[in-house]
PDB file of C-alpha atoms and ligand atoms in Angstrom:
ATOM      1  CA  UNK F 205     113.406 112.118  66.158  1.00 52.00           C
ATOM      2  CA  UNK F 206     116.433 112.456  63.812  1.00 50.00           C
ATOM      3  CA  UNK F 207     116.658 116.016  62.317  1.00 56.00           C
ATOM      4  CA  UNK F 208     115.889 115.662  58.241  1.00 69.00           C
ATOM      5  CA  UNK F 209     119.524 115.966  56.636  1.00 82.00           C
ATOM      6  CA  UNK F 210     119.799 118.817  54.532  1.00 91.00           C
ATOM      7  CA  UNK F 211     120.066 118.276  51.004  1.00 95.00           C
ATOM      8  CA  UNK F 212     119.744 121.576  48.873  1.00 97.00           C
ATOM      9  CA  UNK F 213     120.559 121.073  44.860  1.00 98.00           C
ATOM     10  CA  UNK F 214     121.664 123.867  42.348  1.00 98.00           C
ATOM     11  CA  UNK F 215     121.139 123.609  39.193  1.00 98.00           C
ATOM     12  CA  UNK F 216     121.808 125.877  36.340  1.00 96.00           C
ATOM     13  CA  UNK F 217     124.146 126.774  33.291  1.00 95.00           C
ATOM     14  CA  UNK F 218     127.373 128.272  33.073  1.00 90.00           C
ATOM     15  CA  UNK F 219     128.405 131.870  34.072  1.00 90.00           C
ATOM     16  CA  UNK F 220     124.972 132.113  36.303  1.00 94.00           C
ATOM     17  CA  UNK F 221     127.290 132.095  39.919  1.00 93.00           C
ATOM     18  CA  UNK F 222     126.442 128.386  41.544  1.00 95.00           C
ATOM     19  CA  UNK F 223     129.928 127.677  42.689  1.00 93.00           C
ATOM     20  CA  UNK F 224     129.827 130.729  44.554  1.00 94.00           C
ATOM     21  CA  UNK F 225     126.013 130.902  46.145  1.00 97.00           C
ATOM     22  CA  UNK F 226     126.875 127.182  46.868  1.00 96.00           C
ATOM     23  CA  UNK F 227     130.186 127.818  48.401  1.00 94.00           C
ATOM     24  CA  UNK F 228     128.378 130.483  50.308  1.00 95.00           C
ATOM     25  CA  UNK F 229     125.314 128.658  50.900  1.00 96.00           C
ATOM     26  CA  UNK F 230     127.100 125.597  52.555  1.00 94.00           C
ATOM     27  CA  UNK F 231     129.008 127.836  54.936  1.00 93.00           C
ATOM     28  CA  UNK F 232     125.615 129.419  56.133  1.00 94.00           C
ATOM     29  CA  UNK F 233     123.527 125.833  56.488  1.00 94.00           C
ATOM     30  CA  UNK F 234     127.280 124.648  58.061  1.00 91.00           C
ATOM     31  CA  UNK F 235     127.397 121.428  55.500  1.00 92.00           C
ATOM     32  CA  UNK F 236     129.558 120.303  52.965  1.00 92.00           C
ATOM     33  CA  UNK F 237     129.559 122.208  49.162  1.00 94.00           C
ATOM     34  CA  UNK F 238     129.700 119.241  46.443  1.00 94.00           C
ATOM     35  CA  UNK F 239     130.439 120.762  42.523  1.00 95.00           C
ATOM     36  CA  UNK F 240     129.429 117.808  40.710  1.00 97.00           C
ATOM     37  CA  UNK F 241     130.874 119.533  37.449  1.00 96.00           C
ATOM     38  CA  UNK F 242     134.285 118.990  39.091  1.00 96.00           C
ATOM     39  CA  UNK F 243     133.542 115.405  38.395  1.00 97.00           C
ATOM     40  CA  UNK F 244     132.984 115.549  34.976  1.00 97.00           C
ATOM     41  CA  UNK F 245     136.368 118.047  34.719  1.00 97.00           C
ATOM     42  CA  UNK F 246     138.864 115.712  36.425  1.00 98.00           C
ATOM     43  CA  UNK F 247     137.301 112.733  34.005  1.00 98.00           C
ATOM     44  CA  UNK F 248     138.246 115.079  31.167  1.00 97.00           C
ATOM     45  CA  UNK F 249     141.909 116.395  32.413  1.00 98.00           C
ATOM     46  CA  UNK F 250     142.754 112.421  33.549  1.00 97.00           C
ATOM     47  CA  UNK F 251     142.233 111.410  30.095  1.00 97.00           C
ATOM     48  CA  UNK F 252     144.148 114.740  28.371  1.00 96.00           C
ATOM     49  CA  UNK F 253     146.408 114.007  30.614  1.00 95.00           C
ATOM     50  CA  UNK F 254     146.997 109.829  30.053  1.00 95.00           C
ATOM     51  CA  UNK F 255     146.359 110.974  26.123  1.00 95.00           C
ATOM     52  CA  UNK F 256     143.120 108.967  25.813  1.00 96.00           C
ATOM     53  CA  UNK F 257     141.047 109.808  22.827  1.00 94.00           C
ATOM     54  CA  UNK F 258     138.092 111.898  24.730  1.00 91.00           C
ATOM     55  CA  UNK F 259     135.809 109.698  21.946  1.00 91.00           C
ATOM     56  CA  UNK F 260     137.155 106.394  23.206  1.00 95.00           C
ATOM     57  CA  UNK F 261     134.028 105.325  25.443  1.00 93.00           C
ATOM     58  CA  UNK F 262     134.780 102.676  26.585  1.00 95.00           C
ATOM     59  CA  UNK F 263     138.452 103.049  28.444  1.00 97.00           C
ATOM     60  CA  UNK F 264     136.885 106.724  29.589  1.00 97.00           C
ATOM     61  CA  UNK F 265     133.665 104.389  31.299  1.00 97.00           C
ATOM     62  CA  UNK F 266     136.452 102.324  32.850  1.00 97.00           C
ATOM     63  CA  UNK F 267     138.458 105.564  33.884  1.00 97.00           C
ATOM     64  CA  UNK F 268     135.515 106.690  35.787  1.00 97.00           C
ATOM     65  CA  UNK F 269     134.082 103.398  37.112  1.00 97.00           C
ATOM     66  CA  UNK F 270     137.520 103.915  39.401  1.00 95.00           C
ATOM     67  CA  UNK F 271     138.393 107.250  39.183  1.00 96.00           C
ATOM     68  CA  UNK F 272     140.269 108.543  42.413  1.00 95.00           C
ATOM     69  CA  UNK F 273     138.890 111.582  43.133  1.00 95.00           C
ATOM     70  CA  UNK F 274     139.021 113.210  46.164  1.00 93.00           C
ATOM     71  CA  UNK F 275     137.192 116.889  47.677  1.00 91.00           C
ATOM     72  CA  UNK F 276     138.279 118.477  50.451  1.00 90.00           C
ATOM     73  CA  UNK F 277     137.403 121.486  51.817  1.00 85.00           C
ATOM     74  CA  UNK F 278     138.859 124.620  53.569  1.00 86.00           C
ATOM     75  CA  UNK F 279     138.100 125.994  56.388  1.00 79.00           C
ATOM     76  CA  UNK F 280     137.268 129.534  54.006  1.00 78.00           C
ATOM     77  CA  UNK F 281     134.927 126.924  52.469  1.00 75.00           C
ATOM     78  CA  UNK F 282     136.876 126.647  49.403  1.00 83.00           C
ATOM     79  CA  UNK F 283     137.266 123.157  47.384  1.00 89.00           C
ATOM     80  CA  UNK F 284     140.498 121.306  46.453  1.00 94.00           C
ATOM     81  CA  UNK F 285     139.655 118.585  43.976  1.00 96.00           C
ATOM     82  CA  UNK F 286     142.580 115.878  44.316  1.00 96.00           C
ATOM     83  CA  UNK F 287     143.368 113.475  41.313  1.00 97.00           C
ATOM     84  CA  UNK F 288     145.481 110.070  42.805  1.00 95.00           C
ATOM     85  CA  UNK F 289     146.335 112.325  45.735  1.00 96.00           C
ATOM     86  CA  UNK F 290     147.337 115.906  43.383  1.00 97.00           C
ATOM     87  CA  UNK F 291     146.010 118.946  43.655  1.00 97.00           C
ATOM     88  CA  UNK F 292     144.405 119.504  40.288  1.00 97.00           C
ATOM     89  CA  UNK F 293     142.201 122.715  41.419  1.00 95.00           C
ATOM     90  CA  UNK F 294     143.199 124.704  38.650  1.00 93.00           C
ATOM     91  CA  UNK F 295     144.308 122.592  36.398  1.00 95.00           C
ATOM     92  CA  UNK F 296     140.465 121.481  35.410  1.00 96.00           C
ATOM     93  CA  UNK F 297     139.407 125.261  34.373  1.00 91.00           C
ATOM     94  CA  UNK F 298     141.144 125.479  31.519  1.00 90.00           C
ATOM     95  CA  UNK F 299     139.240 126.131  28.087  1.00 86.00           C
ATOM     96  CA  UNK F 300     140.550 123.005  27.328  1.00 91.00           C
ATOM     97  CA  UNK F 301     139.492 120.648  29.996  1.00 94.00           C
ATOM     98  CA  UNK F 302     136.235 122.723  29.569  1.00 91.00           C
ATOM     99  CA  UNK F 303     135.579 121.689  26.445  1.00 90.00           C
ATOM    100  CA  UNK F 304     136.810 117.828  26.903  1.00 94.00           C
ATOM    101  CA  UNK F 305     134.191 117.886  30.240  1.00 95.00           C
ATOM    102  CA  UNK F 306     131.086 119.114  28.045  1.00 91.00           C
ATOM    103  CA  UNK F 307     131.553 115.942  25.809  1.00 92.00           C
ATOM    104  CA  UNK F 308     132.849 113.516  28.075  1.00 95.00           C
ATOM    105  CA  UNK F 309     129.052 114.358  30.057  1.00 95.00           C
ATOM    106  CA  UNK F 310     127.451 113.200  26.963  1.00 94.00           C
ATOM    107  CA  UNK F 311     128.194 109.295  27.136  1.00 95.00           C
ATOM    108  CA  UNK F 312     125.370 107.767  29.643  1.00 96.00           C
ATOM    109  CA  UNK F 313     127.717 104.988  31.140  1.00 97.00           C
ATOM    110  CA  UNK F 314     129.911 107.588  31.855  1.00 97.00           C
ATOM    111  CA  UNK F 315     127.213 109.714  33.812  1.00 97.00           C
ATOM    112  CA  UNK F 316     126.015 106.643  35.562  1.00 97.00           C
ATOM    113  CA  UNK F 317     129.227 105.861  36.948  1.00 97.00           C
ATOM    114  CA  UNK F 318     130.014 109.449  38.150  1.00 97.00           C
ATOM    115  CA  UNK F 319     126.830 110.306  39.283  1.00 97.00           C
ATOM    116  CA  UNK F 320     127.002 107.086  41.911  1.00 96.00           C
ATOM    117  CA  UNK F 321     130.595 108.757  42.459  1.00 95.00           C
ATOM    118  CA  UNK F 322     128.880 111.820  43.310  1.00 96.00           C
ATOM    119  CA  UNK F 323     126.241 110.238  45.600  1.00 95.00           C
ATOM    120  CA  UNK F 324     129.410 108.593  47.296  1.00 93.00           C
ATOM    121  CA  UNK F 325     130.902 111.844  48.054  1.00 92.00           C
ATOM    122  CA  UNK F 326     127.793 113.324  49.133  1.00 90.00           C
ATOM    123  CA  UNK F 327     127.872 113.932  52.617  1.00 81.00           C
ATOM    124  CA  UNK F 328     125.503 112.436  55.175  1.00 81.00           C
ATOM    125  CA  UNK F 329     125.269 114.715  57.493  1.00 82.00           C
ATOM    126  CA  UNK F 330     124.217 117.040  54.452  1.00 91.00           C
ATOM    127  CA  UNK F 331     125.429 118.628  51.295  1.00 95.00           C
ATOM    128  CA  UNK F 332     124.354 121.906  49.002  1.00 97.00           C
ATOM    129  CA  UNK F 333     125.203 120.400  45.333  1.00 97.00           C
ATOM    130  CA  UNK F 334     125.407 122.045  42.296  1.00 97.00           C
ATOM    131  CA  UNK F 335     125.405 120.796  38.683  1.00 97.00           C
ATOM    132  CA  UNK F 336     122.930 120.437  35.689  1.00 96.00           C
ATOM    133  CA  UNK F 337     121.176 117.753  36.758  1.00 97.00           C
ATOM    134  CA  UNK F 338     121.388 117.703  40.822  1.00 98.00           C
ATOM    135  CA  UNK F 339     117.694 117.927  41.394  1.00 97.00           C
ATOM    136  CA  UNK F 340     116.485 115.624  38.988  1.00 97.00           C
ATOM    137  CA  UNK F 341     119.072 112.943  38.719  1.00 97.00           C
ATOM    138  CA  UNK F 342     120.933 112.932  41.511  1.00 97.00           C
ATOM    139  CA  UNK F 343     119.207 113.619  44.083  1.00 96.00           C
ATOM    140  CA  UNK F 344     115.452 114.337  42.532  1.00 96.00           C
ATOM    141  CA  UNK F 345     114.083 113.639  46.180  1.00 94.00           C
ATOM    142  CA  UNK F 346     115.926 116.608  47.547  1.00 95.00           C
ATOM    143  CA  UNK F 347     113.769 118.804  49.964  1.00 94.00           C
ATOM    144  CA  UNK F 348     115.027 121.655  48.192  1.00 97.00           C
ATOM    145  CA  UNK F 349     116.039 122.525  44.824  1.00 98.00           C
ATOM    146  CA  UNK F 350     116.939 125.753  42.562  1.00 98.00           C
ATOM    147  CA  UNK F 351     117.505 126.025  39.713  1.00 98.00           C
ATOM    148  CA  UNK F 352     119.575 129.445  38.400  1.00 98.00           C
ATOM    149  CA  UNK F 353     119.868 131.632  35.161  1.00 96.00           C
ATOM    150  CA  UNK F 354     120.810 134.754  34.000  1.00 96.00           C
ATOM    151  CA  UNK F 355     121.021 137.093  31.024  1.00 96.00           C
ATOM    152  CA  UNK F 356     123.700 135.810  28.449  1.00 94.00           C
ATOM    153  CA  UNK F 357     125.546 139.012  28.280  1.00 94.00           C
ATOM    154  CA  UNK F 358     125.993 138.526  31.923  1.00 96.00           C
ATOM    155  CA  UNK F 359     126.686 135.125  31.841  1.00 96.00           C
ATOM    156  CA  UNK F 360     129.767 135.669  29.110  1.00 96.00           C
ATOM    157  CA  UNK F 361     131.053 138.440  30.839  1.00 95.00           C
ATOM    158  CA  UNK F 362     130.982 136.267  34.360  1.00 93.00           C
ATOM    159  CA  UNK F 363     132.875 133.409  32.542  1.00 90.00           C
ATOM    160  CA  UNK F 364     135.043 135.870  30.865  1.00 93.00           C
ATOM    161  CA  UNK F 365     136.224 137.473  34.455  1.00 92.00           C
ATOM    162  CA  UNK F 366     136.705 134.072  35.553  1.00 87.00           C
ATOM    163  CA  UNK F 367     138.876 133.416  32.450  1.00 88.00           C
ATOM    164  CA  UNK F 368     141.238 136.122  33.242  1.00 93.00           C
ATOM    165  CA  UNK F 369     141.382 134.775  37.120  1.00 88.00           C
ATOM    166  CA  UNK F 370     142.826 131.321  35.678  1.00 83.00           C
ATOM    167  CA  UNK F 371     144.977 132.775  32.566  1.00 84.00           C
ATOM    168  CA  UNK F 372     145.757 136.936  33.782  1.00 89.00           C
ATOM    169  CA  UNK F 373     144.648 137.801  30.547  1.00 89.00           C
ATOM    170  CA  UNK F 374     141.483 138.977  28.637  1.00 92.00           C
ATOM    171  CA  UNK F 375     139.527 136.354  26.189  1.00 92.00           C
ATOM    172  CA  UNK F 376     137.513 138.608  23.947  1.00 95.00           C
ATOM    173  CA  UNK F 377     134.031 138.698  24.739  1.00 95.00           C
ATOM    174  CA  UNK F 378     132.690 137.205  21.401  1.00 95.00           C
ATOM    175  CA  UNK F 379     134.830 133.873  21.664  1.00 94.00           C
ATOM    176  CA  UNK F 380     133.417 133.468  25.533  1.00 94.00           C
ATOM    177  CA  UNK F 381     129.834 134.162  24.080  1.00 94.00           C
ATOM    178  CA  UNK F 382     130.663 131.388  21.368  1.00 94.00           C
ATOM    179  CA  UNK F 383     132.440 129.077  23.943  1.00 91.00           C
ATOM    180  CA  UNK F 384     129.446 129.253  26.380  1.00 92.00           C
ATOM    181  CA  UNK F 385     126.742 129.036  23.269  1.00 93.00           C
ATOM    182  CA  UNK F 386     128.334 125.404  21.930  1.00 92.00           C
ATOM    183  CA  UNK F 387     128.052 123.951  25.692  1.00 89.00           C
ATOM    184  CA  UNK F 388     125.045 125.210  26.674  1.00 91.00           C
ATOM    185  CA  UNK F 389     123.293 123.644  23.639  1.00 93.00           C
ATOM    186  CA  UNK F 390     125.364 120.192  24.633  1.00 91.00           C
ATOM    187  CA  UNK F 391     124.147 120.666  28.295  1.00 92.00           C
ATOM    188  CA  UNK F 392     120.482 120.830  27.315  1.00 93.00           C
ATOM    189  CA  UNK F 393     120.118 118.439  24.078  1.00 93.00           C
ATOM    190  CA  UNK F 394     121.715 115.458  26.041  1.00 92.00           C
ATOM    191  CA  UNK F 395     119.494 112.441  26.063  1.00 91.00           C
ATOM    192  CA  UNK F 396     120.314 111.494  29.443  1.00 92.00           C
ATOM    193  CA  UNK F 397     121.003 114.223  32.488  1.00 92.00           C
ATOM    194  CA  UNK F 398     120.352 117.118  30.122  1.00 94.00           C
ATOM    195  CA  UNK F 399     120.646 120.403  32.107  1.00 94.00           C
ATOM    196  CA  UNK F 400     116.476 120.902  32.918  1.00 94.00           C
ATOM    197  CA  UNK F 401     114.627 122.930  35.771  1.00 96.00           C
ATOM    198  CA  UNK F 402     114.116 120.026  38.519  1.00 97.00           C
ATOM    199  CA  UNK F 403     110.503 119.202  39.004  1.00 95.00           C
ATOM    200  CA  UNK F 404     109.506 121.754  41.606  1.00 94.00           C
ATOM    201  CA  UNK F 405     112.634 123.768  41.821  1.00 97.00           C
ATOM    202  CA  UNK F 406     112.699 127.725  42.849  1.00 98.00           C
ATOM    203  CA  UNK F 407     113.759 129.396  39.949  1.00 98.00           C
ATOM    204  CA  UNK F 408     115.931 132.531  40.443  1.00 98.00           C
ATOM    205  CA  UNK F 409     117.361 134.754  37.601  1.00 98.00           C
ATOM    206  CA  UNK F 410     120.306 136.077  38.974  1.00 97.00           C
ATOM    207  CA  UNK F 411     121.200 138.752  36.037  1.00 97.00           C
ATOM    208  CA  UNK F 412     121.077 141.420  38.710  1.00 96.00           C
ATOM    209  CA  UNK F 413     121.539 139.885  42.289  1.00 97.00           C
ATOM    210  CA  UNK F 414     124.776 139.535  44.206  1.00 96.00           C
ATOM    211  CA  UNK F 415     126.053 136.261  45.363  1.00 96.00           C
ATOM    212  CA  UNK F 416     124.995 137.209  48.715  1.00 97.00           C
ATOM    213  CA  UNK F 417     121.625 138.323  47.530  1.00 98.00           C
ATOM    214  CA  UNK F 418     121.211 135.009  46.328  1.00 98.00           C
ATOM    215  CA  UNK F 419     121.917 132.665  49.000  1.00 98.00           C
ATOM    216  CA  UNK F 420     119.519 135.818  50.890  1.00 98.00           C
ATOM    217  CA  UNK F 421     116.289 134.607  48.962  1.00 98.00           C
ATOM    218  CA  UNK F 422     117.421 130.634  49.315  1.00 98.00           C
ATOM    219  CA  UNK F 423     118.193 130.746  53.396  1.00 97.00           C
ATOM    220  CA  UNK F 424     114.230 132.281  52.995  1.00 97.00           C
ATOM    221  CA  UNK F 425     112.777 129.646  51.190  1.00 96.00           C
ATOM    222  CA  UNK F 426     114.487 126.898  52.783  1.00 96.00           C
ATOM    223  CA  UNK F 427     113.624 128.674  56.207  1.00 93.00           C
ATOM    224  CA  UNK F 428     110.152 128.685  55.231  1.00 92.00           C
ATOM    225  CA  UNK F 429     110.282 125.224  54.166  1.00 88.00           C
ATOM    226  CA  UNK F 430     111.410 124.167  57.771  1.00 79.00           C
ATOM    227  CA  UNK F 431     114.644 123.120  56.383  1.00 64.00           C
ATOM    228  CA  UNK F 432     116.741 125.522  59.003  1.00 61.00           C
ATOM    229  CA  UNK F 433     115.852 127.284  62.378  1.00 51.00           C
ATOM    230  CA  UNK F 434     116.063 130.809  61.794  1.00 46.00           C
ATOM    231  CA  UNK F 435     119.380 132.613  63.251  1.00 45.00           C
TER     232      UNK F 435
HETATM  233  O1   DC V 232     129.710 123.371  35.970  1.00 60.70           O
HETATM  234  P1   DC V 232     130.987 123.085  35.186  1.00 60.70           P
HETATM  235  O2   DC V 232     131.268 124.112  34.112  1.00 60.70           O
HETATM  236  O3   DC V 232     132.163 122.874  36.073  1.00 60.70           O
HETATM  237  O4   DC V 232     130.710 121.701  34.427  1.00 60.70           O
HETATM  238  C1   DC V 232     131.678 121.083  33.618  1.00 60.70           C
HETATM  239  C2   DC V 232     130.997 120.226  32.561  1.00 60.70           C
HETATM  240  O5   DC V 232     130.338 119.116  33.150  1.00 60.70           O
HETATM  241  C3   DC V 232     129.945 120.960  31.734  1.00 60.70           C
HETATM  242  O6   DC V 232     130.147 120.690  30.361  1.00 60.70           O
HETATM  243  C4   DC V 232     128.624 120.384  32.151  1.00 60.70           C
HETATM  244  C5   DC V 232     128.974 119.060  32.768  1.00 60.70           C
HETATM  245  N1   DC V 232     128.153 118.765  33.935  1.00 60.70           N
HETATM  246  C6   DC V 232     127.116 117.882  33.782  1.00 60.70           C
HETATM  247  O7   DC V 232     126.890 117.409  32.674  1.00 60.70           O
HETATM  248  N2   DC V 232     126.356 117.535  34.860  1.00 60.70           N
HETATM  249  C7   DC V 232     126.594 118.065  36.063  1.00 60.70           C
HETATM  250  N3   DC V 232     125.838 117.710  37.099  1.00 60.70           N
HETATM  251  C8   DC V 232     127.653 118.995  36.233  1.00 60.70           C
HETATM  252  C9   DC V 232     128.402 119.337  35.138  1.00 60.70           C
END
């Protein structure tokens, strides 16, 4: 009989560590990591970039109907996102392209079009995906789902070390706090893919648990599920 692919979704706001647990997670199930917020970034940086108007719906539905996005992936399990064949990586973290993704993710064509791009990219051997709405848009018949939070203090100061990663400099604490405020309160008053706990998803509240801790309690459950023979 052929072995049930493995499809684990992530789901969760800002500054609570998916990219990394899924990065992490991925290498331990030995499938491919899919950030479906990269999606939603290059849409936003294609458009700063080609000086569309980020409220102009219709040429930014076109723009994603076709947009040529491609993920690969290192062998340290890292992600390069490539625009038309360049490495835009970086380029999509910005405050800027941060903000441009949160509204471009408002406009429902826009999610239905990059959503099927998503489900494209998926693997089919198996994927661990992570987003706001993984486990109950994309793929709400995943076998298992999670859905992650965290205090907001810890969340800001998260986003803020990744901040000084991108830039190698400090953003004070306050405008992170306010920056992650605004777009979490887009991400969950959406009327279509707002950011919700997926039916049936493990909830885990990682305020105090390491990355590693993390993807600790999810090999368990999925283990326990039958999902993956215990090494
Ligand atoms: O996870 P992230 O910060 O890279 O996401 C960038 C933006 O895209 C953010 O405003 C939320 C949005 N997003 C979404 O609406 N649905 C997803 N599945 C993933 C991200």
């Amino acid at each position: 009989m052929k072995p049930q692919r493995v499809i684990v979704t992530i789901d969760g706001p800002a500054g609570v560590g998916k990219s990394t647990v899924a990065k992490l997670l991925a290498k331990a199930l030995e499938v491919m990591y899919l950030d479906t917020g990269a999606t939603y970034r290059s849409l936003a940086y294609a458009a700063v970039e080609a000086n569309v108007n980020i409220a102009d719906r219709e040429r930014l539905v076109a723009m994603a109907k076709r947009l040529p996005l491609q993920l690969r992936q290192t062998a340290e399990g890292e992600l390069r996102v490539l625009l038309d064949g360049k490495d835009v990586t970086k380029k999509i973290r910005t405050e800027e392209v941060s903000e441009a993704a949160a509204h471009v993710a408002q406009e429902p064509k826009i999610r239905e079009a990059l959503v099927a791009l998503q489900r494209r990219l998926a693997d089919e051997h198996g994927v661990v995906v992570e987003g706001r709405d993984t486990g109950s848009v994309v793929f709400p018949y995943a076998p298992h789902k999670f859905f992650l939070d965290a205090q907001p203090d810890i969340r800001a100061k998260r986003r803020q070390d990744e901040l000084a990663l991108l830039y190698g400099r400090k953003t004070p604490l306050l405008q992170v706090q306010e920056q992650l405020h605004f777009r979490d309160s887009l991400d969950r008053t959406r009327r279509v893919g707002p950011l919700v706990k997926p039916e049936g998803a493990i909830v885990i509240d990682t305020s105090h648990l390491s990355a590693s801790d993390v993807v600790r309690v999810m090999l368990k459950h999925i283990r326990a599920a039958g999902g993956q023979p215990a090494s």
